[in-house]
Amino acid sequence: MTAATAEPREQTMDEAVLDVDGLSVVHGGDTRIVQDVSFRLGRGEILGLVGESGSGKSLTALSLIGLLPPGLSRTGDVRLRGEDITGYSEKQWERVRGAQIGMVFQDPMTGLNPVRRIGSVLAEAVLRHQDVSRADAREKAVEALAAVGIPSPRDRVRAYPHQLSGGLRQRVMIALALINEPSVILADEPTTALDTTIQAQITRLMRDQIQARDASMVLITHDLGVAAELCDRVAVMYSGGIVEEGPTRELLRDPRHPYTAALLAAAPNFDRSRTLAAIAGAPPSPFARPDGCPFHPRCGRAQDDCSTREPVLTVSGPARLACWNPHD
């Protein structure tokens, strides 16, 4: 891990903008891909969902905006600024997506039409959710590009996505996510496809924009360095559930769950004398989870209880933990 942890910022947790309770994503009626995920996102807070590929991070995010793939369903409760959005219809979701919840995806081409100019895409997002003229929407598109540091924004609004570099395309996606001033941003691996220098620029940009707008963000990432740089709190996911959650600085300095500790041991940093420790084995399939704790077949601290009883996520000081034999 190469980044210093983010400075703690004041959040208003009593004014949770997003409240998730018992969220599960179910396949075929009985197989839970995501299992009983609960968290609260405070105003002005950045929460990181961290874990290996297949841990359920991205499905958790997609379920929060009504974009689950066919064959999957969601159970549990989700409240956005106090309003229950759990049973929203697609028409209702269309009013939420882009207006109250903005989205930044790993691949900018997911949200950008390759045959449409950048300015047209941004202006359409404004017109969909705001009662303004087309001229005003086009001006808002220029302002949005300028806000995310894109040079010559009046010229760039006429560009097509393929005419921009990967870093500039991701800046456009951030502009698109923010253009209607949503209270929550969902960012799914927003820097993974970029080189290291551009990653750092995008990370700083997202942090600065969230802080400037007093918005909140859920960041999906496998990169603990990015989480350390951006997040106020981190929730570590494994096999579809949260196994440890707490303030970023404390959790990364003193992880208690063996999986969190293993992720940190496997993360690169500037200490070339340290050998990276790979995590043995592979995460279980949701269709063939082991009994007990799902991490126990890979865990060096596993004991008898771990293979027979599944731990429950419980409060431990300022954090939450699901483990029978945690680090002290």
mmCIF file of C-alpha atoms in Angstrom:
data_model
loop_
_atom_site.group_PDB
_atom_site.id
_atom_site.type_symbol
_atom_site.label_atom_id
_atom_site.label_comp_id
_atom_site.label_asym_id
_atom_site.label_seq_id
_atom_site.Cartn_x
_atom_site.Cartn_y
_atom_site.Cartn_z
ATOM 1 C CA MET A 1 0.000 0.000 0.000
ATOM 2 C CA THR A 2 1.525 3.287 -1.079
ATOM 3 C CA ALA A 3 -0.858 5.975 0.128
ATOM 4 C CA ALA A 4 -1.131 7.664 3.491
ATOM 5 C CA THR A 5 -4.505 7.343 5.158
ATOM 6 C CA ALA A 6 -6.994 10.122 4.627
ATOM 7 C CA GLU A 7 -7.327 12.733 7.348
ATOM 8 C CA PRO A 8 -10.504 12.065 9.337
ATOM 9 C CA ARG A 9 -13.295 14.518 8.464
ATOM 10 C CA GLU A 10 -16.384 15.439 10.410
ATOM 11 C CA GLN A 11 -19.460 13.541 9.320
ATOM 12 C CA THR A 12 -23.020 13.769 10.542
ATOM 13 C CA MET A 13 -23.911 10.117 11.036
ATOM 14 C CA ASP A 14 -27.280 11.026 12.623
ATOM 15 C CA GLU A 15 -28.145 12.459 9.200
ATOM 16 C CA ALA A 16 -27.427 9.311 7.209
ATOM 17 C CA VAL A 17 -27.988 9.975 3.528
ATOM 18 C CA LEU A 18 -27.938 6.254 2.738
ATOM 19 C CA ASP A 19 -29.083 3.587 5.181
ATOM 20 C CA VAL A 20 -28.706 -0.051 4.090
ATOM 21 C CA ASP A 21 -30.161 -2.785 6.297
ATOM 22 C CA GLY A 22 -29.920 -6.520 5.643
ATOM 23 C CA LEU A 23 -29.224 -6.190 1.918
ATOM 24 C CA SER A 24 -28.922 -9.509 0.086
ATOM 25 C CA VAL A 25 -28.679 -10.287 -3.617
ATOM 26 C CA VAL A 26 -30.289 -13.623 -4.434
ATOM 27 C CA HIS A 27 -29.877 -15.911 -7.438
ATOM 28 C CA GLY A 28 -32.591 -18.395 -8.330
ATOM 29 C CA GLY A 29 -34.587 -17.765 -5.211
ATOM 30 C CA ASP A 30 -32.250 -19.375 -2.683
ATOM 31 C CA THR A 31 -28.548 -18.693 -3.374
ATOM 32 C CA ARG A 32 -27.369 -15.481 -1.752
ATOM 33 C CA ILE A 33 -24.558 -13.843 -3.733
ATOM 34 C CA VAL A 34 -24.512 -10.862 -1.352
ATOM 35 C CA GLN A 35 -25.387 -11.703 2.249
ATOM 36 C CA ASP A 36 -27.028 -9.449 4.804
ATOM 37 C CA VAL A 37 -25.012 -6.277 4.142
ATOM 38 C CA SER A 38 -25.801 -3.333 6.428
ATOM 39 C CA PHE A 39 -24.182 0.103 6.683
ATOM 40 C CA ARG A 40 -24.974 3.780 7.130
ATOM 41 C CA LEU A 41 -23.406 6.497 5.003
ATOM 42 C CA GLY A 42 -23.216 9.853 6.730
ATOM 43 C CA ARG A 43 -23.434 13.250 5.079
ATOM 44 C CA GLY A 44 -20.002 14.198 3.753
ATOM 45 C CA GLU A 45 -18.593 10.698 4.314
ATOM 46 C CA ILE A 46 -16.674 8.408 1.979
ATOM 47 C CA LEU A 47 -17.109 4.691 2.677
ATOM 48 C CA GLY A 48 -14.933 2.099 0.961
ATOM 49 C CA LEU A 49 -16.172 -1.413 0.155
ATOM 50 C CA VAL A 50 -12.948 -3.413 -0.180
ATOM 51 C CA GLY A 51 -12.251 -7.009 -1.125
ATOM 52 C CA GLU A 52 -11.042 -9.434 -3.761
ATOM 53 C CA SER A 53 -12.799 -9.919 -7.078
ATOM 54 C CA GLY A 54 -16.018 -11.830 -6.507
ATOM 55 C CA SER A 55 -16.536 -10.617 -2.944
ATOM 56 C CA GLY A 56 -19.856 -8.983 -3.815
ATOM 57 C CA LYS A 57 -18.739 -5.338 -3.848
ATOM 58 C CA SER A 58 -20.005 -4.418 -7.303
ATOM 59 C CA LEU A 59 -23.301 -6.307 -6.954
ATOM 60 C CA THR A 60 -23.889 -4.446 -3.708
ATOM 61 C CA ALA A 61 -23.448 -1.130 -5.539
ATOM 62 C CA LEU A 62 -25.626 -2.151 -8.499
ATOM 63 C CA SER A 63 -28.392 -3.267 -6.153
ATOM 64 C CA LEU A 64 -28.409 0.203 -4.584
ATOM 65 C CA ILE A 65 -29.351 1.801 -7.900
ATOM 66 C CA GLY A 66 -31.717 -0.835 -9.267
ATOM 67 C CA LEU A 67 -29.337 -2.176 -11.914
ATOM 68 C CA LEU A 68 -28.999 -5.843 -10.996
ATOM 69 C CA PRO A 69 -28.403 -8.228 -13.911
ATOM 70 C CA PRO A 70 -31.283 -10.479 -15.022
ATOM 71 C CA GLY A 71 -31.850 -13.498 -12.789
ATOM 72 C CA LEU A 72 -30.857 -11.682 -9.598
ATOM 73 C CA SER A 73 -33.172 -10.138 -7.022
ATOM 74 C CA ARG A 74 -32.663 -8.036 -3.916
ATOM 75 C CA THR A 75 -33.979 -8.331 -0.380
ATOM 76 C CA GLY A 76 -33.457 -5.996 2.555
ATOM 77 C CA ASP A 77 -34.155 -2.307 3.090
ATOM 78 C CA VAL A 78 -32.503 0.748 1.527
ATOM 79 C CA ARG A 79 -33.315 4.307 2.542
ATOM 80 C CA LEU A 80 -32.058 7.368 0.691
ATOM 81 C CA ARG A 81 -32.262 10.543 2.771
ATOM 82 C CA GLY A 82 -34.891 8.856 4.901
ATOM 83 C CA GLU A 83 -37.063 7.657 2.014
ATOM 84 C CA ASP A 84 -37.569 3.923 1.507
ATOM 85 C CA ILE A 85 -36.455 3.179 -2.071
ATOM 86 C CA THR A 86 -36.464 -0.600 -1.687
ATOM 87 C CA GLY A 87 -39.497 -1.283 -3.859
ATOM 88 C CA TYR A 88 -39.002 1.387 -6.503
ATOM 89 C CA SER A 89 -40.210 0.754 -10.034
ATOM 90 C CA GLU A 90 -37.899 1.295 -13.002
ATOM 91 C CA LYS A 91 -39.623 4.610 -13.696
ATOM 92 C CA GLN A 92 -38.885 5.733 -10.140
ATOM 93 C CA TRP A 93 -35.273 4.527 -10.415
ATOM 94 C CA GLU A 94 -34.828 6.625 -13.537
ATOM 95 C CA ARG A 95 -35.632 9.702 -11.472
ATOM 96 C CA VAL A 96 -33.091 8.683 -8.816
ATOM 97 C CA ARG A 97 -30.158 7.620 -10.998
ATOM 98 C CA GLY A 98 -28.118 10.619 -12.038
ATOM 99 C CA ALA A 99 -30.108 13.055 -9.880
ATOM 100 C CA GLN A 100 -29.950 11.779 -6.292
ATOM 101 C CA ILE A 101 -27.310 9.079 -6.853
ATOM 102 C CA GLY A 102 -24.477 9.605 -9.333
ATOM 103 C CA MET A 103 -22.410 6.753 -10.761
ATOM 104 C CA VAL A 104 -18.772 6.425 -11.825
ATOM 105 C CA PHE A 105 -17.856 3.113 -13.446
ATOM 106 C CA GLN A 106 -14.486 1.462 -14.023
ATOM 107 C CA ASP A 107 -14.839 1.703 -17.798
ATOM 108 C CA PRO A 108 -15.911 5.203 -18.902
ATOM 109 C CA MET A 109 -17.308 3.767 -22.132
ATOM 110 C CA THR A 110 -20.014 2.138 -19.978
ATOM 111 C CA GLY A 111 -21.587 5.553 -19.505
ATOM 112 C CA LEU A 112 -20.473 7.340 -22.666
ATOM 113 C CA ASN A 113 -22.058 6.736 -26.058
ATOM 114 C CA PRO A 114 -19.178 6.413 -28.550
ATOM 115 C CA VAL A 115 -21.158 8.108 -31.336
ATOM 116 C CA ARG A 116 -22.302 11.105 -29.299
ATOM 117 C CA ARG A 117 -20.323 14.205 -28.414
ATOM 118 C CA ILE A 118 -19.356 14.667 -24.768
ATOM 119 C CA GLY A 119 -21.350 17.867 -24.443
ATOM 120 C CA SER A 120 -24.496 16.213 -25.765
ATOM 121 C CA VAL A 121 -24.293 13.441 -23.166
ATOM 122 C CA LEU A 122 -23.779 15.904 -20.314
ATOM 123 C CA ALA A 123 -26.516 18.260 -21.501
ATOM 124 C CA GLU A 124 -28.996 15.388 -21.832
ATOM 125 C CA ALA A 125 -28.296 14.383 -18.210
ATOM 126 C CA VAL A 126 -29.157 17.939 -17.138
ATOM 127 C CA LEU A 127 -32.339 18.107 -19.224
ATOM 128 C CA ARG A 128 -33.508 14.753 -17.859
ATOM 129 C CA HIS A 129 -33.522 16.025 -14.268
ATOM 130 C CA GLN A 130 -33.608 19.835 -14.364
ATOM 131 C CA ASP A 131 -36.131 22.284 -15.805
ATOM 132 C CA VAL A 132 -33.713 24.366 -17.890
ATOM 133 C CA SER A 133 -33.349 25.393 -21.513
ATOM 134 C CA ARG A 134 -31.067 23.544 -23.918
ATOM 135 C CA ALA A 135 -28.748 26.549 -23.976
ATOM 136 C CA ASP A 136 -28.486 26.494 -20.184
ATOM 137 C CA ALA A 137 -27.908 22.727 -20.229
ATOM 138 C CA ARG A 138 -25.057 23.149 -22.706
ATOM 139 C CA GLU A 139 -23.531 25.843 -20.489
ATOM 140 C CA LYS A 140 -23.809 23.545 -17.468
ATOM 141 C CA ALA A 141 -21.950 20.888 -19.501
ATOM 142 C CA VAL A 142 -19.076 23.322 -20.091
ATOM 143 C CA GLU A 143 -19.026 24.267 -16.401
ATOM 144 C CA ALA A 144 -19.019 20.596 -15.362
ATOM 145 C CA LEU A 145 -15.978 19.839 -17.532
ATOM 146 C CA ALA A 146 -14.153 22.880 -16.168
ATOM 147 C CA ALA A 147 -14.919 21.795 -12.576
ATOM 148 C CA VAL A 148 -13.140 18.462 -13.070
ATOM 149 C CA GLY A 149 -10.056 20.044 -14.595
ATOM 150 C CA ILE A 150 -10.573 19.325 -18.294
ATOM 151 C CA PRO A 151 -8.687 21.963 -20.309
ATOM 152 C CA SER A 152 -10.482 24.047 -22.961
ATOM 153 C CA PRO A 153 -13.920 22.803 -21.882
ATOM 154 C CA ARG A 154 -15.780 24.770 -24.577
ATOM 155 C CA ASP A 155 -13.828 22.863 -27.185
ATOM 156 C CA ARG A 156 -13.970 19.512 -25.399
ATOM 157 C CA VAL A 157 -17.771 19.452 -25.329
ATOM 158 C CA ARG A 158 -17.591 18.824 -29.092
ATOM 159 C CA ALA A 159 -15.246 15.852 -28.734
ATOM 160 C CA TYR A 160 -16.244 12.198 -29.017
ATOM 161 C CA PRO A 161 -15.138 9.786 -26.271
ATOM 162 C CA HIS A 162 -12.542 8.060 -28.475
ATOM 163 C CA GLN A 163 -10.826 11.418 -29.008
ATOM 164 C CA LEU A 164 -9.981 11.690 -25.300
ATOM 165 C CA SER A 165 -7.358 9.867 -23.243
ATOM 166 C CA GLY A 166 -8.428 7.359 -20.606
ATOM 167 C CA GLY A 167 -7.800 9.864 -17.834
ATOM 168 C CA LEU A 168 -9.865 12.557 -19.527
ATOM 169 C CA ARG A 169 -12.688 10.099 -20.196
ATOM 170 C CA GLN A 170 -12.786 9.241 -16.511
ATOM 171 C CA ARG A 171 -12.903 12.964 -15.670
ATOM 172 C CA VAL A 172 -15.896 13.242 -17.995
ATOM 173 C CA MET A 173 -17.566 10.381 -16.113
ATOM 174 C CA ILE A 174 -16.982 12.210 -12.825
ATOM 175 C CA ALA A 175 -18.451 15.375 -14.357
ATOM 176 C CA LEU A 176 -21.470 13.351 -15.528
ATOM 177 C CA ALA A 177 -21.930 11.851 -12.042
ATOM 178 C CA LEU A 178 -21.800 15.283 -10.377
ATOM 179 C CA ILE A 179 -23.616 17.484 -12.879
ATOM 180 C CA ASN A 180 -27.011 17.254 -11.122
ATOM 181 C CA GLU A 181 -25.536 17.706 -7.625
ATOM 182 C CA PRO A 182 -26.513 14.270 -6.228
ATOM 183 C CA SER A 183 -26.173 13.634 -2.506
ATOM 184 C CA VAL A 184 -24.527 10.209 -3.060
ATOM 185 C CA ILE A 185 -21.909 8.998 -5.538
ATOM 186 C CA LEU A 186 -21.298 5.302 -6.219
ATOM 187 C CA ALA A 187 -17.834 4.777 -7.697
ATOM 188 C CA ASP A 188 -16.978 1.255 -8.877
ATOM 189 C CA GLU A 189 -13.201 0.769 -9.308
ATOM 190 C CA PRO A 190 -12.873 4.253 -10.857
ATOM 191 C CA THR A 191 -9.060 4.182 -11.183
ATOM 192 C CA THR A 192 -8.318 0.532 -11.962
ATOM 193 C CA ALA A 193 -7.903 0.941 -15.733
ATOM 194 C CA LEU A 194 -5.578 3.963 -15.419
ATOM 195 C CA ASP A 195 -1.806 4.190 -15.032
ATOM 196 C CA THR A 196 -0.373 5.078 -11.627
ATOM 197 C CA THR A 197 0.118 8.802 -12.245
ATOM 198 C CA ILE A 198 -3.396 9.273 -13.609
ATOM 199 C CA GLN A 199 -4.813 7.160 -10.772
ATOM 200 C CA ALA A 200 -3.391 9.613 -8.236
ATOM 201 C CA GLN A 201 -4.852 12.581 -10.132
ATOM 202 C CA ILE A 202 -8.315 11.023 -10.340
ATOM 203 C CA THR A 203 -8.203 10.029 -6.664
ATOM 204 C CA ARG A 204 -7.408 13.599 -5.607
ATOM 205 C CA LEU A 205 -10.064 14.978 -7.957
ATOM 206 C CA MET A 206 -12.790 12.755 -6.543
ATOM 207 C CA ARG A 207 -11.851 13.536 -2.958
ATOM 208 C CA ASP A 208 -11.794 17.294 -3.622
ATOM 209 C CA GLN A 209 -15.110 17.282 -5.499
ATOM 210 C CA ILE A 210 -16.895 15.255 -2.814
ATOM 211 C CA GLN A 211 -15.612 17.549 -0.072
ATOM 212 C CA ALA A 212 -16.421 20.738 -1.989
ATOM 213 C CA ARG A 213 -20.031 19.625 -2.536
ATOM 214 C CA ASP A 214 -20.570 18.098 0.929
ATOM 215 C CA ALA A 215 -21.678 14.954 -0.877
ATOM 216 C CA SER A 216 -21.154 11.348 0.204
ATOM 217 C CA MET A 217 -19.603 8.442 -1.658
ATOM 218 C CA VAL A 218 -19.468 4.664 -1.636
ATOM 219 C CA LEU A 219 -16.181 3.611 -3.233
ATOM 220 C CA ILE A 220 -15.848 0.061 -4.572
ATOM 221 C CA THR A 221 -12.201 -0.988 -4.779
ATOM 222 C CA HIS A 222 -9.788 -3.881 -4.397
ATOM 223 C CA ASP A 223 -6.941 -1.365 -3.866
ATOM 224 C CA LEU A 224 -6.250 -0.620 -0.208
ATOM 225 C CA GLY A 225 -4.010 2.283 -1.239
ATOM 226 C CA VAL A 226 -6.922 4.029 -2.941
ATOM 227 C CA ALA A 227 -9.167 3.293 0.048
ATOM 228 C CA ALA A 228 -6.556 4.703 2.418
ATOM 229 C CA GLU A 229 -6.267 7.878 0.353
ATOM 230 C CA LEU A 230 -9.994 8.514 -0.056
ATOM 231 C CA CYS A 231 -12.091 6.832 2.603
ATOM 232 C CA ASP A 232 -13.215 7.861 6.074
ATOM 233 C CA ARG A 233 -14.378 4.319 6.805
ATOM 234 C CA VAL A 234 -13.694 0.970 5.196
ATOM 235 C CA ALA A 235 -15.909 -2.126 5.086
ATOM 236 C CA VAL A 236 -14.045 -5.297 4.092
ATOM 237 C CA MET A 237 -16.150 -7.806 2.144
ATOM 238 C CA TYR A 238 -15.552 -11.520 1.728
ATOM 239 C CA SER A 239 -17.824 -14.107 0.113
ATOM 240 C CA GLY A 240 -20.694 -11.656 -0.184
ATOM 241 C CA GLY A 241 -20.671 -10.242 3.343
ATOM 242 C CA ILE A 242 -18.935 -7.618 5.443
ATOM 243 C CA VAL A 243 -16.371 -9.224 7.768
ATOM 244 C CA GLU A 244 -14.840 -6.066 9.265
ATOM 245 C CA GLU A 245 -15.737 -2.384 9.167
ATOM 246 C CA GLY A 246 -14.328 0.660 10.901
ATOM 247 C CA PRO A 247 -12.536 4.000 10.637
ATOM 248 C CA THR A 248 -9.938 3.759 7.881
ATOM 249 C CA ARG A 249 -6.887 4.781 9.890
ATOM 250 C CA GLU A 250 -7.576 2.397 12.771
ATOM 251 C CA LEU A 251 -8.624 -0.512 10.574
ATOM 252 C CA LEU A 252 -5.550 -0.347 8.324
ATOM 253 C CA ARG A 253 -3.178 0.213 11.233
ATOM 254 C CA ASP A 254 -4.590 -2.537 13.433
ATOM 255 C CA PRO A 255 -6.753 -5.004 11.462
ATOM 256 C CA ARG A 256 -8.483 -7.586 13.610
ATOM 257 C CA HIS A 257 -10.027 -9.921 11.036
ATOM 258 C CA PRO A 258 -7.491 -12.378 9.565
ATOM 259 C CA TYR A 259 -8.759 -11.637 6.048
ATOM 260 C CA THR A 260 -8.196 -7.890 6.459
ATOM 261 C CA ALA A 261 -4.710 -8.581 7.805
ATOM 262 C CA ALA A 262 -4.029 -10.880 4.835
ATOM 263 C CA LEU A 263 -5.149 -8.205 2.359
ATOM 264 C CA LEU A 264 -2.773 -5.715 3.959
ATOM 265 C CA ALA A 265 0.100 -8.211 3.900
ATOM 266 C CA ALA A 266 -0.513 -8.754 0.179
ATOM 267 C CA ALA A 267 -0.651 -5.025 -0.646
ATOM 268 C CA PRO A 268 2.503 -3.471 -2.167
ATOM 269 C CA ASN A 269 4.215 -0.498 -0.575
ATOM 270 C CA PHE A 270 7.563 1.257 -0.844
ATOM 271 C CA ASP A 271 9.346 -1.181 1.472
ATOM 272 C CA ARG A 272 11.254 -3.287 -1.074
ATOM 273 C CA SER A 273 12.685 -5.449 1.711
ATOM 274 C CA ARG A 274 9.234 -6.782 2.532
ATOM 275 C CA THR A 275 8.066 -9.892 0.691
ATOM 276 C CA LEU A 276 4.426 -9.750 -0.380
ATOM 277 C CA ALA A 277 2.376 -12.505 1.214
ATOM 278 C CA ALA A 278 -0.151 -14.038 -1.163
ATOM 279 C CA ILE A 279 -3.416 -15.267 0.338
ATOM 280 C CA ALA A 280 -3.515 -19.038 -0.024
ATOM 281 C CA GLY A 281 -6.414 -20.610 -1.899
ATOM 282 C CA ALA A 282 -9.315 -18.843 -3.573
ATOM 283 C CA PRO A 283 -12.605 -17.337 -2.402
ATOM 284 C CA PRO A 284 -15.470 -19.859 -2.328
ATOM 285 C CA SER A 285 -18.209 -19.888 -4.913
ATOM 286 C CA PRO A 286 -21.530 -18.595 -3.552
ATOM 287 C CA PHE A 287 -23.004 -21.864 -4.815
ATOM 288 C CA ALA A 288 -20.618 -23.932 -2.656
ATOM 289 C CA ARG A 289 -19.805 -21.962 0.490
ATOM 290 C CA PRO A 290 -18.182 -23.965 3.298
ATOM 291 C CA ASP A 291 -19.932 -24.400 6.626
ATOM 292 C CA GLY A 292 -19.011 -21.946 9.343
ATOM 293 C CA CYS A 293 -16.902 -18.925 8.525
ATOM 294 C CA PRO A 294 -16.437 -18.703 4.743
ATOM 295 C CA PHE A 295 -12.791 -17.662 5.210
ATOM 296 C CA HIS A 296 -11.797 -20.549 7.472
ATOM 297 C CA PRO A 297 -10.319 -22.818 4.715
ATOM 298 C CA ARG A 298 -7.779 -20.045 3.928
ATOM 299 C CA CYS A 299 -7.258 -18.768 7.483
ATOM 300 C CA GLY A 300 -4.152 -19.435 9.550
ATOM 301 C CA ARG A 301 -6.046 -18.654 12.767
ATOM 302 C CA ALA A 302 -8.968 -21.034 12.168
ATOM 303 C CA GLN A 303 -10.113 -23.111 15.138
ATOM 304 C CA ASP A 304 -12.864 -25.678 15.643
ATOM 305 C CA ASP A 305 -15.715 -23.177 15.902
ATOM 306 C CA CYS A 306 -14.713 -21.556 12.628
ATOM 307 C CA SER A 307 -15.651 -24.596 10.541
ATOM 308 C CA THR A 308 -19.024 -25.180 12.193
ATOM 309 C CA ARG A 309 -20.499 -21.802 13.185
ATOM 310 C CA GLU A 310 -20.730 -18.713 11.008
ATOM 311 C CA PRO A 311 -19.727 -15.588 12.955
ATOM 312 C CA VAL A 312 -22.142 -12.669 13.128
ATOM 313 C CA LEU A 313 -21.019 -9.104 12.470
ATOM 314 C CA THR A 314 -21.008 -7.442 15.898
ATOM 315 C CA VAL A 315 -19.999 -4.051 17.227
ATOM 316 C CA SER A 316 -16.482 -3.873 18.675
ATOM 317 C CA GLY A 317 -15.640 -0.338 19.822
ATOM 318 C CA PRO A 318 -15.855 2.029 16.833
ATOM 319 C CA ALA A 319 -15.766 -0.954 14.461
ATOM 320 C CA ARG A 320 -17.728 -4.081 13.545
ATOM 321 C CA LEU A 321 -16.227 -7.559 13.272
ATOM 322 C CA ALA A 322 -17.320 -11.078 12.277
ATOM 323 C CA CYS A 323 -14.665 -13.488 13.574
ATOM 324 C CA TRP A 324 -14.323 -16.180 16.249
ATOM 325 C CA ASN A 325 -10.558 -15.769 16.671
ATOM 326 C CA PRO A 326 -9.558 -12.198 15.722
ATOM 327 C CA HIS A 327 -6.182 -10.575 16.127
ATOM 328 C CA ASP A 328 -5.817 -8.771 19.449
#
